[in-house]
PDB file of C-alpha atoms in Angstrom:
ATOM      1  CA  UNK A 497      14.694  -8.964  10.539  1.00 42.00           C
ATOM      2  CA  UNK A 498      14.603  -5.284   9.008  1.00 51.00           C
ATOM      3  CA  UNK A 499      11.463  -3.256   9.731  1.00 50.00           C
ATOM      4  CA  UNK A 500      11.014  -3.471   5.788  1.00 49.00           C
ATOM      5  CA  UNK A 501      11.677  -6.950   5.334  1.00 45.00           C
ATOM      6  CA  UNK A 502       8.974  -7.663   8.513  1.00 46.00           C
ATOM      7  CA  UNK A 503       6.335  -4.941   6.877  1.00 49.00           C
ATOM      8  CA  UNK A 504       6.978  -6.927   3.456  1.00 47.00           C
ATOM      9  CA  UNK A 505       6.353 -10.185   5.502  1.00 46.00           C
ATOM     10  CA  UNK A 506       3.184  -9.168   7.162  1.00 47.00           C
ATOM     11  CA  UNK A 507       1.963  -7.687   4.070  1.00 47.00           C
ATOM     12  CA  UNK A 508       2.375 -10.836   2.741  1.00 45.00           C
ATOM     13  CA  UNK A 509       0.569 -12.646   5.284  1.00 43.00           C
ATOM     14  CA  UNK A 510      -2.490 -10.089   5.056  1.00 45.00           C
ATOM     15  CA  UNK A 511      -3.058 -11.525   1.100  1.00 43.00           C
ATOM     16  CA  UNK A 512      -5.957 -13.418   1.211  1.00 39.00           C
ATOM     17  CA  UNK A 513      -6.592 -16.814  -0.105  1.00 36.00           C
ATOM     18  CA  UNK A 514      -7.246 -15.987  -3.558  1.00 39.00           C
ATOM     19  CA  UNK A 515      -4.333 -14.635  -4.324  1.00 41.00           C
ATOM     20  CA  UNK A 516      -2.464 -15.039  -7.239  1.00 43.00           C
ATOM     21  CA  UNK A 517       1.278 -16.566  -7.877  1.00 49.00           C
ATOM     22  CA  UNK A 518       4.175 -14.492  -9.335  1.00 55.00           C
ATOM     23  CA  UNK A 519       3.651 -15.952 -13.276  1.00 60.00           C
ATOM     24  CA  UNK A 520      -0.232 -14.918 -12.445  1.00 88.00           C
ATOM     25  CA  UNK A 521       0.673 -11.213 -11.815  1.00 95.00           C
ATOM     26  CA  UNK A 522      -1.864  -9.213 -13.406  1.00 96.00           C
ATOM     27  CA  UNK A 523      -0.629  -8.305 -17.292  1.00 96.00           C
ATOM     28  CA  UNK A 524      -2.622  -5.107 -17.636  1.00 96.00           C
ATOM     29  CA  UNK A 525      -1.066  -3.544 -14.108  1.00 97.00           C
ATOM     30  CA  UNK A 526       2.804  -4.272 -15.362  1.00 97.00           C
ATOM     31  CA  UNK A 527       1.566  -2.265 -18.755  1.00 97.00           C
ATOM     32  CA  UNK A 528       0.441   0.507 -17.150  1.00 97.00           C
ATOM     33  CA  UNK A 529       3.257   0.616 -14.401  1.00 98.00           C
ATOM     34  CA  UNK A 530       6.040   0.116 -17.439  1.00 97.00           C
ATOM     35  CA  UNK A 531       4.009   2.897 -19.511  1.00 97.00           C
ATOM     36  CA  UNK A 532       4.358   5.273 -16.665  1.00 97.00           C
ATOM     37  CA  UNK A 533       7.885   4.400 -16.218  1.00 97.00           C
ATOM     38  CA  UNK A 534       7.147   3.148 -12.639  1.00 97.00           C
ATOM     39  CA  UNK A 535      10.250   0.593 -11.475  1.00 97.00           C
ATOM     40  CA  UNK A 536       8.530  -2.122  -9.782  1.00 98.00           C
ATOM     41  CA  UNK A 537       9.487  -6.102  -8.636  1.00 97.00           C
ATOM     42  CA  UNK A 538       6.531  -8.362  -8.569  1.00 97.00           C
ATOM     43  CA  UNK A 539       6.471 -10.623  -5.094  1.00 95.00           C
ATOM     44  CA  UNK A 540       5.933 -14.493  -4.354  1.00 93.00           C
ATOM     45  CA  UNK A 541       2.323 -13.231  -4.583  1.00 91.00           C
ATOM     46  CA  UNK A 542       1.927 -11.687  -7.698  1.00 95.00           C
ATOM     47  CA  UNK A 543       1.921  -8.443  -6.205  1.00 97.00           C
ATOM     48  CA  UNK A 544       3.534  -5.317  -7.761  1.00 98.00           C
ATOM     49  CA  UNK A 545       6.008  -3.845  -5.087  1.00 98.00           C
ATOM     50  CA  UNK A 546       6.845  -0.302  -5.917  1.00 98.00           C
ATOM     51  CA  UNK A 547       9.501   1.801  -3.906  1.00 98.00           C
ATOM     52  CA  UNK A 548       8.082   5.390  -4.305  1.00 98.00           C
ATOM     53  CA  UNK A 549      10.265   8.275  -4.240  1.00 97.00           C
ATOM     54  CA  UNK A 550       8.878  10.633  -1.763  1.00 97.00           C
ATOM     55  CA  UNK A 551      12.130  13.284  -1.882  1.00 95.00           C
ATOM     56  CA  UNK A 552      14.891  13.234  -2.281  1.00 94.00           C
ATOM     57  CA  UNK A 553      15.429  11.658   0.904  1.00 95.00           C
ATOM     58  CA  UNK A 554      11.930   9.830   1.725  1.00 97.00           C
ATOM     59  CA  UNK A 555      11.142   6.646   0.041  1.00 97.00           C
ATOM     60  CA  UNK A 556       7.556   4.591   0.557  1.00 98.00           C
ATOM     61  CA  UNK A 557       6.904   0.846   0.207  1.00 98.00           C
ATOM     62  CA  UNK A 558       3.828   0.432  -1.971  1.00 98.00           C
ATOM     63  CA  UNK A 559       2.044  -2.879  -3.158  1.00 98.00           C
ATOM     64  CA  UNK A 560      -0.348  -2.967  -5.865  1.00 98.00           C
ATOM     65  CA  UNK A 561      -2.259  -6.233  -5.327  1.00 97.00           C
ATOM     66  CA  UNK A 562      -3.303  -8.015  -8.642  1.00 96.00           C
ATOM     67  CA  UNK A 563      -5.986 -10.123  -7.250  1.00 95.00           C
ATOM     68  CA  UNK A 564      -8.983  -8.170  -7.301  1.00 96.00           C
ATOM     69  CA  UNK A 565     -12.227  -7.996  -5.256  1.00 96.00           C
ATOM     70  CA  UNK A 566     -15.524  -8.501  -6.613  1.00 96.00           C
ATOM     71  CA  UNK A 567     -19.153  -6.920  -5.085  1.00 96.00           C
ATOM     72  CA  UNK A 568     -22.294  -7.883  -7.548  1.00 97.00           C
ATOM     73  CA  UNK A 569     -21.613  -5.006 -10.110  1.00 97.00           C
ATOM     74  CA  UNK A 570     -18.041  -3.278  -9.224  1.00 97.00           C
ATOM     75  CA  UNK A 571     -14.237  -4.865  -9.717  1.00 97.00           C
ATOM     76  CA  UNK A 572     -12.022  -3.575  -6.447  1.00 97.00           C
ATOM     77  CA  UNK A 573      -8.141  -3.281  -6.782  1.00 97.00           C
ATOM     78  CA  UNK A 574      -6.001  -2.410  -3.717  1.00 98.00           C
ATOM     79  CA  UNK A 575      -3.246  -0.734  -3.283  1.00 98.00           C
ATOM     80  CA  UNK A 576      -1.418  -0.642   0.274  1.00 98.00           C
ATOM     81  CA  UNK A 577       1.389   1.132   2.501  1.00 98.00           C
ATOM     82  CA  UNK A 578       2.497   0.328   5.424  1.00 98.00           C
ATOM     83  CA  UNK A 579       2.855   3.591   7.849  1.00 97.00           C
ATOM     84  CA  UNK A 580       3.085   2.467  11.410  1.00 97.00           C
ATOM     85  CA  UNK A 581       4.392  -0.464  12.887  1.00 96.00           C
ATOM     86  CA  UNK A 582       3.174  -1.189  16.613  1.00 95.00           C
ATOM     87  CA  UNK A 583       5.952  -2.814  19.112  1.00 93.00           C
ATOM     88  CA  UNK A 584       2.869  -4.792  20.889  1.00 93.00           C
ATOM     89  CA  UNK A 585      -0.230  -6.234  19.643  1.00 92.00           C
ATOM     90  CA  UNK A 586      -2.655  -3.146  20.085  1.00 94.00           C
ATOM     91  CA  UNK A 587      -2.000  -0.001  18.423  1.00 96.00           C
ATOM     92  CA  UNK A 588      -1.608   2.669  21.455  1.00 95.00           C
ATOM     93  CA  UNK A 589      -5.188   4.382  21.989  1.00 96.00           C
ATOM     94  CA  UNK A 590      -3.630   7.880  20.833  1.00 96.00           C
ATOM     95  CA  UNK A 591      -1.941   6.086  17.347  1.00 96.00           C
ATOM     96  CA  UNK A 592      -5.601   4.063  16.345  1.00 96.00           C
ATOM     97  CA  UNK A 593      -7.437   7.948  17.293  1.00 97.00           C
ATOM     98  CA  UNK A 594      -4.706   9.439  15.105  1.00 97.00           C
ATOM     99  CA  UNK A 595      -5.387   6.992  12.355  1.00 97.00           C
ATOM    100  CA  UNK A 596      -9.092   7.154  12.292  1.00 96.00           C
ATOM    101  CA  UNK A 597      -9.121  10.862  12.150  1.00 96.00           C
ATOM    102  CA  UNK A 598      -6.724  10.795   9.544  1.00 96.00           C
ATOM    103  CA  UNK A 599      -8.986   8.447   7.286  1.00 95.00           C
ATOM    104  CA  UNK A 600     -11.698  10.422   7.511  1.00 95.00           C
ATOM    105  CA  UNK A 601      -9.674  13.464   5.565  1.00 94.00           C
ATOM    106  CA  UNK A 602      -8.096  11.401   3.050  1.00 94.00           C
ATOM    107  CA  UNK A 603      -9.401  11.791  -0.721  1.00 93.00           C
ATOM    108  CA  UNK A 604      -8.928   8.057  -1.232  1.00 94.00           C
ATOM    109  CA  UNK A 605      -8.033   5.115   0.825  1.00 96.00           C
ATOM    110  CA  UNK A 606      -8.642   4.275   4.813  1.00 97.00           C
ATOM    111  CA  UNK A 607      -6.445   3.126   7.975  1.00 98.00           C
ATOM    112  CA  UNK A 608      -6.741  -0.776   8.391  1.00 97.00           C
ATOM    113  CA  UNK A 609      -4.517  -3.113  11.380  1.00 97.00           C
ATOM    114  CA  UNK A 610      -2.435  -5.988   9.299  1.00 96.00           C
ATOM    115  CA  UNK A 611      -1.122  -7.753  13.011  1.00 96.00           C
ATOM    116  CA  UNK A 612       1.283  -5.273  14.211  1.00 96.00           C
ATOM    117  CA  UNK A 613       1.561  -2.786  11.219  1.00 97.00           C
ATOM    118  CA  UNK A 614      -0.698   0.195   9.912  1.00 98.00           C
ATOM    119  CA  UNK A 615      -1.648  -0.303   6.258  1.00 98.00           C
ATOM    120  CA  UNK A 616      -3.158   2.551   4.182  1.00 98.00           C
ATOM    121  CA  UNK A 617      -5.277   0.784   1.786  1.00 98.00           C
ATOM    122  CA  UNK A 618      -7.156   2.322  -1.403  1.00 98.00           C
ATOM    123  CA  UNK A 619      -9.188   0.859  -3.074  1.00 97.00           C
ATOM    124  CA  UNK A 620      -9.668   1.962  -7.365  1.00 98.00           C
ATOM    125  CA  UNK A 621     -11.694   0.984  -9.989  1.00 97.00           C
ATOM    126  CA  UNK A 622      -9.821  -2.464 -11.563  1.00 97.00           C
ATOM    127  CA  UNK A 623     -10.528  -1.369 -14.854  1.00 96.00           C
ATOM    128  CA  UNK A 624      -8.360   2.236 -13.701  1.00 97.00           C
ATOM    129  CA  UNK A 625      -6.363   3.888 -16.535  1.00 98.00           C
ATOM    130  CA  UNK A 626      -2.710   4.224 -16.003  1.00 98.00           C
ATOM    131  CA  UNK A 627      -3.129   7.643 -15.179  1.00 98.00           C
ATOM    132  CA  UNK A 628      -5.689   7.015 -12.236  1.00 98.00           C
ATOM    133  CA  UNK A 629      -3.331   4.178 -11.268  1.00 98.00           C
ATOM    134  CA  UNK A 630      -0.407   6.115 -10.771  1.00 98.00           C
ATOM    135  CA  UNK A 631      -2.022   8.809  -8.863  1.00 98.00           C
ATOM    136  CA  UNK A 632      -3.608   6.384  -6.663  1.00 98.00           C
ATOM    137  CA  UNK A 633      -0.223   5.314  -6.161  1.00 98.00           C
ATOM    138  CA  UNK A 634       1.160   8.350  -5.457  1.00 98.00           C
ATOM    139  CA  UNK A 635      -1.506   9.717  -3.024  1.00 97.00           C
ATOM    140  CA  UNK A 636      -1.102   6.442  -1.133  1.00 98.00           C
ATOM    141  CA  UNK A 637       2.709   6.491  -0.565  1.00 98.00           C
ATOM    142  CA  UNK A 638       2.539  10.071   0.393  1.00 97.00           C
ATOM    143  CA  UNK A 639      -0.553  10.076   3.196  1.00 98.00           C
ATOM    144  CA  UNK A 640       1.570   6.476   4.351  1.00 98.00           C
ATOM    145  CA  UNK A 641       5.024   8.360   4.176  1.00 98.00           C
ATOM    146  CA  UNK A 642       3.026  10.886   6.026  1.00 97.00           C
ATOM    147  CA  UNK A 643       2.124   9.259   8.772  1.00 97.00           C
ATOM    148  CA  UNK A 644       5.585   7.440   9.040  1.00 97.00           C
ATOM    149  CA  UNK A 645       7.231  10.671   9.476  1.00 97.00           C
ATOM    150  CA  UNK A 646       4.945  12.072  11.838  1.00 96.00           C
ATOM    151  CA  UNK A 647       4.674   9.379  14.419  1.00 95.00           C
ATOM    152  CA  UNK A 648       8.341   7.887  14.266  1.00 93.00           C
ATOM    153  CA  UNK A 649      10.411  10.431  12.455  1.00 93.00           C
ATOM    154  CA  UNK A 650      12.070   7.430  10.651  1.00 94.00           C
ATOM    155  CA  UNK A 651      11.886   6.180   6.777  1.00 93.00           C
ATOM    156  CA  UNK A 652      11.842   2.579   7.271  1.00 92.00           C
ATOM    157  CA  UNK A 653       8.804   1.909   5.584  1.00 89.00           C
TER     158      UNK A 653
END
């Protein structure tokens, strides 16, 4: 199994229960991705899987759930990427330091574990505009792609 094809398969896995099915991806998300002119594939989940183009020779896996989280008075939607996977079960002390110091600079978004991989997860208004999407999206992919590059000089992710 690729290192894509396993972060695609544990990103999978991470979905919780609630999630939605591919004919239930969420209608208002594909409008605003195909209005930006943002390629994308929806998964088995419903999920909006977007290859971002970092340069011109860096890509980024995103995901743009379409399930979204509810508190009492605010509508959650996540977007992850995947920037570290871990060959054991624990991240290495000196990778989790390096991700928790890292979350506390970023603008948006925060280090989470997802079994063996490093997720960068933001979290945006549901009701974001296209524009606010797509930035999200781009400030995701980059901070993952980031983080890729610095701790295993590859681009499989």
């Amino acid at each position: 199994m690729t290192m894509r094809a396993a972060c695609l398969a544990l990103a999978c896995l991470a979905v919780s229960a609630t999630a939605v099915h591919a004919a239930d991806a969420d209608p208002v998300v594909k409008a605003q991705l195909e209005k930006k002119g943002t390629p994308f594939t929806i998964d088995d989940d419903g999920d909006f899987q977007i290859t971002v183009r970092i340069d011109e020779n860096r890509t980024q896996l995103v995901w743009v759930r379409s399930a979204v989280e509810e508190t009492n008075h605010m509508r959650v939607r996540e977007i992850w990427s995947p920037g570290y996977q871990s060959e054991g079960a624990a991240f290495p002390a000196a990778i989790a330091n390096d991700l928790l110091e890292r979350s506390n600079t970023l603008k948006l978004g925060s280090w989470v574990k997802q079994e063996k991989v490093a997720m960068l997860v933001t979290k945006i208004a549901a009701d974001a505009s296209a524009d606010e999407l797509d930035e999200a999206i781009d400030l995701t992919a980059t901070a993952a792609d980031e983080v890729e590059l610095d701790l295993t000089g590859k681009d499989d992710l």
